[in-house]
Amino acid sequence: VGVLPMDESKVIMKGRLGPGMMISVDLINGE
């Protein structure tokens, strides 16, 4: 999905980030 190889079943939500929106990634746990 997107630019990284990822299992489609693990995707919770798809869309674009808009003004004031944020994305969070846990690099230690891979979440």
JSON list of N, CA and C in Angstrom, two decimals, residues 13-31:
[
{"chain": "A", "resi": 13, "resn": "MET", "atom": "N", "xyz": [-7.14, 2.58, 7.77]},
{"chain": "A", "resi": 13, "resn": "MET", "atom": "CA", "xyz": [-7.83, 3.67, 7.10]},
{"chain": "A", "resi": 13, "resn": "MET", "atom": "C", "xyz": [-6.98, 4.18, 5.95]},
{"chain": "A", "resi": 14, "resn": "LYS", "atom": "N", "xyz": [-7.62, 4.51, 4.83]},
{"chain": "A", "resi": 14, "resn": "LYS", "atom": "CA", "xyz": [-6.91, 5.07, 3.68]},
{"chain": "A", "resi": 14, "resn": "LYS", "atom": "C", "xyz": [-7.43, 6.48, 3.44]},
{"chain": "A", "resi": 15, "resn": "GLY", "atom": "N", "xyz": [-6.57, 7.33, 2.93]},
{"chain": "A", "resi": 15, "resn": "GLY", "atom": "CA", "xyz": [-6.98, 8.68, 2.59]},
{"chain": "A", "resi": 15, "resn": "GLY", "atom": "C", "xyz": [-5.78, 9.60, 2.55]},
{"chain": "A", "resi": 16, "resn": "ARG", "atom": "N", "xyz": [-6.06, 10.87, 2.40]},
{"chain": "A", "resi": 16, "resn": "ARG", "atom": "CA", "xyz": [-5.00, 11.88, 2.38]},
{"chain": "A", "resi": 16, "resn": "ARG", "atom": "C", "xyz": [-5.04, 12.69, 3.66]},
{"chain": "A", "resi": 17, "resn": "LEU", "atom": "N", "xyz": [-3.88, 13.15, 4.08]},
{"chain": "A", "resi": 17, "resn": "LEU", "atom": "CA", "xyz": [-3.82, 14.04, 5.23]},
{"chain": "A", "resi": 17, "resn": "LEU", "atom": "C", "xyz": [-4.21, 15.44, 4.79]},
{"chain": "A", "resi": 18, "resn": "GLY", "atom": "N", "xyz": [-5.05, 16.07, 5.57]},
{"chain": "A", "resi": 18, "resn": "GLY", "atom": "CA", "xyz": [-5.46, 17.43, 5.29]},
{"chain": "A", "resi": 18, "resn": "GLY", "atom": "C", "xyz": [-4.86, 18.38, 6.30]},
{"chain": "A", "resi": 19, "resn": "PRO", "atom": "N", "xyz": [-5.19, 19.65, 6.19]},
{"chain": "A", "resi": 19, "resn": "PRO", "atom": "CA", "xyz": [-4.68, 20.64, 7.14]},
{"chain": "A", "resi": 19, "resn": "PRO", "atom": "C", "xyz": [-5.05, 20.29, 8.57]},
{"chain": "A", "resi": 20, "resn": "GLY", "atom": "N", "xyz": [-4.08, 20.34, 9.46]},
{"chain": "A", "resi": 20, "resn": "GLY", "atom": "CA", "xyz": [-4.33, 20.04, 10.87]},
{"chain": "A", "resi": 20, "resn": "GLY", "atom": "C", "xyz": [-4.37, 18.56, 11.20]},
{"chain": "A", "resi": 21, "resn": "MET", "atom": "N", "xyz": [-4.20, 17.69, 10.21]},
{"chain": "A", "resi": 21, "resn": "MET", "atom": "CA", "xyz": [-4.23, 16.24, 10.45]},
{"chain": "A", "resi": 21, "resn": "MET", "atom": "C", "xyz": [-2.80, 15.74, 10.69]},
{"chain": "A", "resi": 22, "resn": "MET", "atom": "N", "xyz": [-2.68, 14.59, 11.35]},
{"chain": "A", "resi": 22, "resn": "MET", "atom": "CA", "xyz": [-1.38, 14.08, 11.73]},
{"chain": "A", "resi": 22, "resn": "MET", "atom": "C", "xyz": [-1.34, 12.56, 11.54]},
{"chain": "A", "resi": 23, "resn": "ILE", "atom": "N", "xyz": [-0.15, 12.03, 11.27]},
{"chain": "A", "resi": 23, "resn": "ILE", "atom": "CA", "xyz": [0.04, 10.59, 11.21]},
{"chain": "A", "resi": 23, "resn": "ILE", "atom": "C", "xyz": [1.08, 10.21, 12.26]},
{"chain": "A", "resi": 24, "resn": "SER", "atom": "N", "xyz": [0.88, 9.07, 12.89]},
{"chain": "A", "resi": 24, "resn": "SER", "atom": "CA", "xyz": [1.78, 8.62, 13.95]},
{"chain": "A", "resi": 24, "resn": "SER", "atom": "C", "xyz": [2.32, 7.24, 13.59]},
{"chain": "A", "resi": 25, "resn": "VAL", "atom": "N", "xyz": [3.63, 7.04, 13.77]},
{"chain": "A", "resi": 25, "resn": "VAL", "atom": "CA", "xyz": [4.27, 5.76, 13.46]},
{"chain": "A", "resi": 25, "resn": "VAL", "atom": "C", "xyz": [5.15, 5.37, 14.63]},
{"chain": "A", "resi": 26, "resn": "ASP", "atom": "N", "xyz": [4.99, 4.12, 15.10]},
{"chain": "A", "resi": 26, "resn": "ASP", "atom": "CA", "xyz": [5.82, 3.58, 16.18]},
{"chain": "A", "resi": 26, "resn": "ASP", "atom": "C", "xyz": [6.90, 2.72, 15.53]},
{"chain": "A", "resi": 27, "resn": "LEU", "atom": "N", "xyz": [8.10, 3.26, 15.38]},
{"chain": "A", "resi": 27, "resn": "LEU", "atom": "CA", "xyz": [9.19, 2.56, 14.71]},
{"chain": "A", "resi": 27, "resn": "LEU", "atom": "C", "xyz": [9.73, 1.40, 15.53]},
{"chain": "A", "resi": 28, "resn": "ILE", "atom": "N", "xyz": [9.63, 1.47, 16.84]},
{"chain": "A", "resi": 28, "resn": "ILE", "atom": "CA", "xyz": [10.15, 0.41, 17.71]},
{"chain": "A", "resi": 28, "resn": "ILE", "atom": "C", "xyz": [9.28, -0.85, 17.60]},
{"chain": "A", "resi": 29, "resn": "ASN", "atom": "N", "xyz": [7.96, -0.68, 17.66]},
{"chain": "A", "resi": 29, "resn": "ASN", "atom": "CA", "xyz": [7.04, -1.82, 17.60]},
{"chain": "A", "resi": 29, "resn": "ASN", "atom": "C", "xyz": [6.53, -2.09, 16.19]},
{"chain": "A", "resi": 30, "resn": "GLY", "atom": "N", "xyz": [6.89, -1.25, 15.25]},
{"chain": "A", "resi": 30, "resn": "GLY", "atom": "CA", "xyz": [6.44, -1.44, 13.87]},
{"chain": "A", "resi": 30, "resn": "GLY", "atom": "C", "xyz": [4.96, -1.21, 13.68]},
{"chain": "A", "resi": 31, "resn": "GLU", "atom": "N", "xyz": [4.39, -0.27, 14.40]},
{"chain": "A", "resi": 31, "resn": "GLU", "atom": "CA", "xyz": [2.95, 0.02, 14.30]},
{"chain": "A", "resi": 31, "resn": "GLU", "atom": "C", "xyz": [2.72, 1.42, 13.78]}
]
